[in-house]
Amino acid sequence: MPAANPTVDATAATLTVTSMTLDSLMQPAIRHRYETFLAGLANDSGLLYYAPPYLAMLADLFEASAQLQVLVAERGNTITGCLPLMVCDGPLGKVINALPFFGSHGGLLTDDMDTARVLAGAWHDTLDTIEPVAATMITNPFCPLDLAPLRDTLPIDATDERIAQFIDLTDWGDGNVWAHMDVDRFAEKLGDTARRNVRKAFKSGVTVAVDNSAEALAFLRHTHTTTMADQGGTVKPAAFFDGLTRWFEPHTHYNIYVARQDGQRVAALLVF
């Protein structure tokens, strides 16, 4: 991977933006400041997709075909924003995604409008330098800023808007999910079909609990692969499952929720 680009002066005298490689971002002092920035954002907007372990995963999975860059904005020694992206060599030329891999969110992440403008300018400069045939930015739905005013400053040819739905699952608790959940109260948050399915599963003796064992991961992998293949969907690569415990810490970064009926595993869900 290329070395990090030199720091570039931004619109404000104290605000700078740097294009960092993963190796640069992983330096202990920089990583600490970066993770402090993510943890301090409102609306839980510092999503997994911006976290160093996830960026390390992308760098490994796409090592042969793409390069990771993270545009990092700083005011003095304080990080105020970031924009991770990957540059891929395609058959028609270079392609930029922020971010790739099964709908990963990317986009500008900051709670400061001056920083947002600087990062937007850095994105524009990156496009001018790399001259990709296409560039896609999947914005963060939890970003604490309204970035609509910046749209006119970005080179956008097409916009695809999606409706996102979120349900607060904090009532699920830890460990044995059913044991910590008021099913009737939780079901009120669901649509009719989902509500019926939850009640039926509960009455049928289905249990759900966290299981991060190697056996649970193997079951998750097999179930995902066979189910997606049967439905004609895109299966996650084997390297994703092989490297999961290398990139992420169980309980800290992810949990595998396993459903059992009559003592047998019947379903699994990977939650980051």
mmCIF file of N, CA and C in Angstrom, residues 94-144:
data_model
loop_
_atom_site.group_PDB
_atom_site.id
_atom_site.type_symbol
_atom_site.label_atom_id
_atom_site.label_comp_id
_atom_site.label_asym_id
_atom_site.label_seq_id
_atom_site.Cartn_x
_atom_site.Cartn_y
_atom_site.Cartn_z
ATOM 1 N N LYS A 94 -10.259 2.603 -12.502
ATOM 2 C CA LYS A 94 -10.359 2.594 -11.044
ATOM 3 C C LYS A 94 -11.781 2.929 -10.587
ATOM 4 N N VAL A 95 -12.179 2.297 -9.493
ATOM 5 C CA VAL A 95 -13.494 2.509 -8.884
ATOM 6 C C VAL A 95 -13.284 2.815 -7.404
ATOM 7 N N ILE A 96 -14.021 3.788 -6.889
ATOM 8 C CA ILE A 96 -13.940 4.147 -5.472
ATOM 9 C C ILE A 96 -15.265 3.812 -4.797
ATOM 10 N N ASN A 97 -15.185 3.142 -3.658
ATOM 11 C CA ASN A 97 -16.368 2.854 -2.855
ATOM 12 C C ASN A 97 -16.123 3.281 -1.413
ATOM 13 N N ALA A 98 -17.095 3.944 -0.849
ATOM 14 C CA ALA A 98 -17.035 4.330 0.562
ATOM 15 C C ALA A 98 -18.355 3.908 1.219
ATOM 16 N N LEU A 99 -18.436 2.674 1.568
ATOM 17 C CA LEU A 99 -17.463 1.597 1.562
ATOM 18 C C LEU A 99 -18.026 0.397 0.801
ATOM 19 N N PRO A 100 -17.176 -0.550 0.403
ATOM 20 C CA PRO A 100 -17.670 -1.764 -0.241
ATOM 21 C C PRO A 100 -18.001 -2.848 0.787
ATOM 22 N N PHE A 101 -18.462 -3.967 0.311
ATOM 23 C CA PHE A 101 -18.722 -5.201 1.064
ATOM 24 C C PHE A 101 -20.115 -5.215 1.689
ATOM 25 N N PHE A 102 -21.055 -5.765 0.948
ATOM 26 C CA PHE A 102 -22.401 -6.058 1.433
ATOM 27 C C PHE A 102 -23.074 -4.858 2.103
ATOM 28 N N GLY A 103 -23.060 -3.719 1.409
ATOM 29 C CA GLY A 103 -23.798 -2.558 1.884
ATOM 30 C C GLY A 103 -23.199 -1.850 3.075
ATOM 31 N N SER A 104 -21.891 -1.973 3.267
ATOM 32 C CA SER A 104 -21.250 -1.275 4.384
ATOM 33 C C SER A 104 -21.454 0.231 4.249
ATOM 34 N N HIS A 105 -21.833 0.871 5.350
ATOM 35 C CA HIS A 105 -21.938 2.328 5.340
ATOM 36 C C HIS A 105 -20.549 2.938 5.300
ATOM 37 N N GLY A 106 -20.456 4.110 4.672
ATOM 38 C CA GLY A 106 -19.227 4.892 4.692
ATOM 39 C C GLY A 106 -19.639 6.331 4.894
ATOM 40 N N GLY A 107 -19.188 7.200 4.024
ATOM 41 C CA GLY A 107 -19.655 8.575 4.073
ATOM 42 C C GLY A 107 -18.929 9.428 5.095
ATOM 43 N N LEU A 108 -19.197 10.730 5.021
ATOM 44 C CA LEU A 108 -18.595 11.676 5.948
ATOM 45 C C LEU A 108 -19.089 11.395 7.363
ATOM 46 N N LEU A 109 -18.178 11.364 8.308
ATOM 47 C CA LEU A 109 -18.562 11.162 9.701
ATOM 48 C C LEU A 109 -17.961 12.279 10.540
ATOM 49 N N THR A 110 -18.801 13.162 11.025
ATOM 50 C CA THR A 110 -18.370 14.285 11.843
ATOM 51 C C THR A 110 -19.593 14.939 12.470
ATOM 52 N N ASP A 111 -19.368 15.696 13.524
ATOM 53 C CA ASP A 111 -20.450 16.504 14.099
ATOM 54 C C ASP A 111 -20.128 17.989 13.976
ATOM 55 N N ASP A 112 -19.211 18.324 13.070
ATOM 56 C CA ASP A 112 -18.752 19.698 12.883
ATOM 57 C C ASP A 112 -18.861 20.064 11.402
ATOM 58 N N MET A 113 -19.629 21.106 11.084
ATOM 59 C CA MET A 113 -19.878 21.437 9.684
ATOM 60 C C MET A 113 -18.616 21.890 8.961
ATOM 61 N N ASP A 114 -17.722 22.610 9.630
ATOM 62 C CA ASP A 114 -16.465 22.991 8.983
ATOM 63 C C ASP A 114 -15.674 21.751 8.574
ATOM 64 N N THR A 115 -15.659 20.758 9.454
ATOM 65 C CA THR A 115 -14.973 19.507 9.134
ATOM 66 C C THR A 115 -15.651 18.805 7.970
ATOM 67 N N ALA A 116 -16.982 18.822 7.950
ATOM 68 C CA ALA A 116 -17.708 18.194 6.849
ATOM 69 C C ALA A 116 -17.328 18.831 5.518
ATOM 70 N N ARG A 117 -17.215 20.144 5.498
ATOM 71 C CA ARG A 117 -16.834 20.834 4.260
ATOM 72 C C ARG A 117 -15.417 20.445 3.837
ATOM 73 N N VAL A 118 -14.519 20.347 4.809
ATOM 74 C CA VAL A 118 -13.138 19.971 4.505
ATOM 75 C C VAL A 118 -13.077 18.548 3.944
ATOM 76 N N LEU A 119 -13.810 17.629 4.557
ATOM 77 C CA LEU A 119 -13.816 16.248 4.076
ATOM 78 C C LEU A 119 -14.459 16.146 2.698
ATOM 79 N N ALA A 120 -15.510 16.927 2.465
ATOM 80 C CA ALA A 120 -16.125 16.949 1.136
ATOM 81 C C ALA A 120 -15.119 17.433 0.100
ATOM 82 N N GLY A 121 -14.340 18.447 0.460
ATOM 83 C CA GLY A 121 -13.310 18.925 -0.450
ATOM 84 C C GLY A 121 -12.230 17.891 -0.684
ATOM 85 N N ALA A 122 -11.872 17.145 0.372
ATOM 86 C CA ALA A 122 -10.863 16.095 0.232
ATOM 87 C C ALA A 122 -11.372 14.960 -0.657
ATOM 88 N N TRP A 123 -12.658 14.632 -0.533
ATOM 89 C CA TRP A 123 -13.272 13.628 -1.414
ATOM 90 C C TRP A 123 -13.194 14.091 -2.864
ATOM 91 N N HIS A 124 -13.526 15.349 -3.089
ATOM 92 C CA HIS A 124 -13.473 15.918 -4.437
ATOM 93 C C HIS A 124 -12.042 15.871 -4.969
ATOM 94 N N ASP A 125 -11.065 16.235 -4.138
ATOM 95 C CA ASP A 125 -9.666 16.207 -4.562
ATOM 96 C C ASP A 125 -9.207 14.784 -4.877
ATOM 97 N N THR A 126 -9.698 13.824 -4.092
ATOM 98 C CA THR A 126 -9.343 12.423 -4.334
ATOM 99 C C THR A 126 -9.856 11.965 -5.691
ATOM 100 N N LEU A 127 -11.076 12.353 -6.029
ATOM 101 C CA LEU A 127 -11.631 12.000 -7.337
ATOM 102 C C LEU A 127 -10.817 12.644 -8.455
ATOM 103 N N ASP A 128 -10.422 13.895 -8.267
ATOM 104 C CA ASP A 128 -9.627 14.579 -9.292
ATOM 105 C C ASP A 128 -8.275 13.900 -9.486
ATOM 106 N N THR A 129 -7.693 13.416 -8.390
ATOM 107 C CA THR A 129 -6.369 12.790 -8.462
ATOM 108 C C THR A 129 -6.431 11.392 -9.070
ATOM 109 N N ILE A 130 -7.392 10.599 -8.622
ATOM 110 C CA ILE A 130 -7.471 9.197 -9.054
ATOM 111 C C ILE A 130 -8.201 9.049 -10.380
ATOM 112 N N GLU A 131 -9.136 9.947 -10.658
ATOM 113 C CA GLU A 131 -9.944 9.913 -11.877
ATOM 114 C C GLU A 131 -10.624 8.552 -12.068
ATOM 115 N N PRO A 132 -11.452 8.141 -11.106
ATOM 116 C CA PRO A 132 -12.129 6.850 -11.227
ATOM 117 C C PRO A 132 -13.234 6.899 -12.277
ATOM 118 N N VAL A 133 -13.584 5.731 -12.795
ATOM 119 C CA VAL A 133 -14.709 5.667 -13.728
ATOM 120 C C VAL A 133 -16.030 5.743 -12.971
ATOM 121 N N ALA A 134 -16.005 5.410 -11.682
ATOM 122 C CA ALA A 134 -17.205 5.503 -10.845
ATOM 123 C C ALA A 134 -16.783 5.637 -9.390
ATOM 124 N N ALA A 135 -17.593 6.354 -8.625
ATOM 125 C CA ALA A 135 -17.353 6.501 -7.186
ATOM 126 C C ALA A 135 -18.697 6.473 -6.473
ATOM 127 N N THR A 136 -18.787 5.672 -5.422
ATOM 128 C CA THR A 136 -20.035 5.516 -4.671
ATOM 129 C C THR A 136 -19.793 5.806 -3.200
ATOM 130 N N MET A 137 -20.674 6.595 -2.608
ATOM 131 C CA MET A 137 -20.612 6.875 -1.177
ATOM 132 C C MET A 137 -21.937 6.462 -0.551
ATOM 133 N N ILE A 138 -21.883 5.515 0.386
ATOM 134 C CA ILE A 138 -23.077 5.084 1.108
ATOM 135 C C ILE A 138 -23.091 5.826 2.439
ATOM 136 N N THR A 139 -23.990 6.777 2.572
ATOM 137 C CA THR A 139 -23.952 7.669 3.724
ATOM 138 C C THR A 139 -24.425 6.979 5.003
ATOM 139 N N ASN A 140 -23.990 7.513 6.111
ATOM 140 C CA ASN A 140 -24.293 6.991 7.434
ATOM 141 C C ASN A 140 -25.644 7.540 7.902
ATOM 142 N N PRO A 141 -26.647 6.687 8.110
ATOM 143 C CA PRO A 141 -27.974 7.191 8.504
ATOM 144 C C PRO A 141 -27.999 7.807 9.898
ATOM 145 N N PHE A 142 -26.959 7.557 10.703
ATOM 146 C CA PHE A 142 -26.916 8.100 12.058
ATOM 147 C C PHE A 142 -26.031 9.335 12.173
ATOM 148 N N CYS A 143 -25.495 9.817 11.061
ATOM 149 C CA CYS A 143 -24.604 10.975 11.117
ATOM 150 C C CYS A 143 -25.299 12.128 11.840
ATOM 151 N N PRO A 144 -24.658 12.713 12.858
ATOM 152 C CA PRO A 144 -25.328 13.758 13.646
ATOM 153 C C PRO A 144 -25.553 15.062 12.899
#
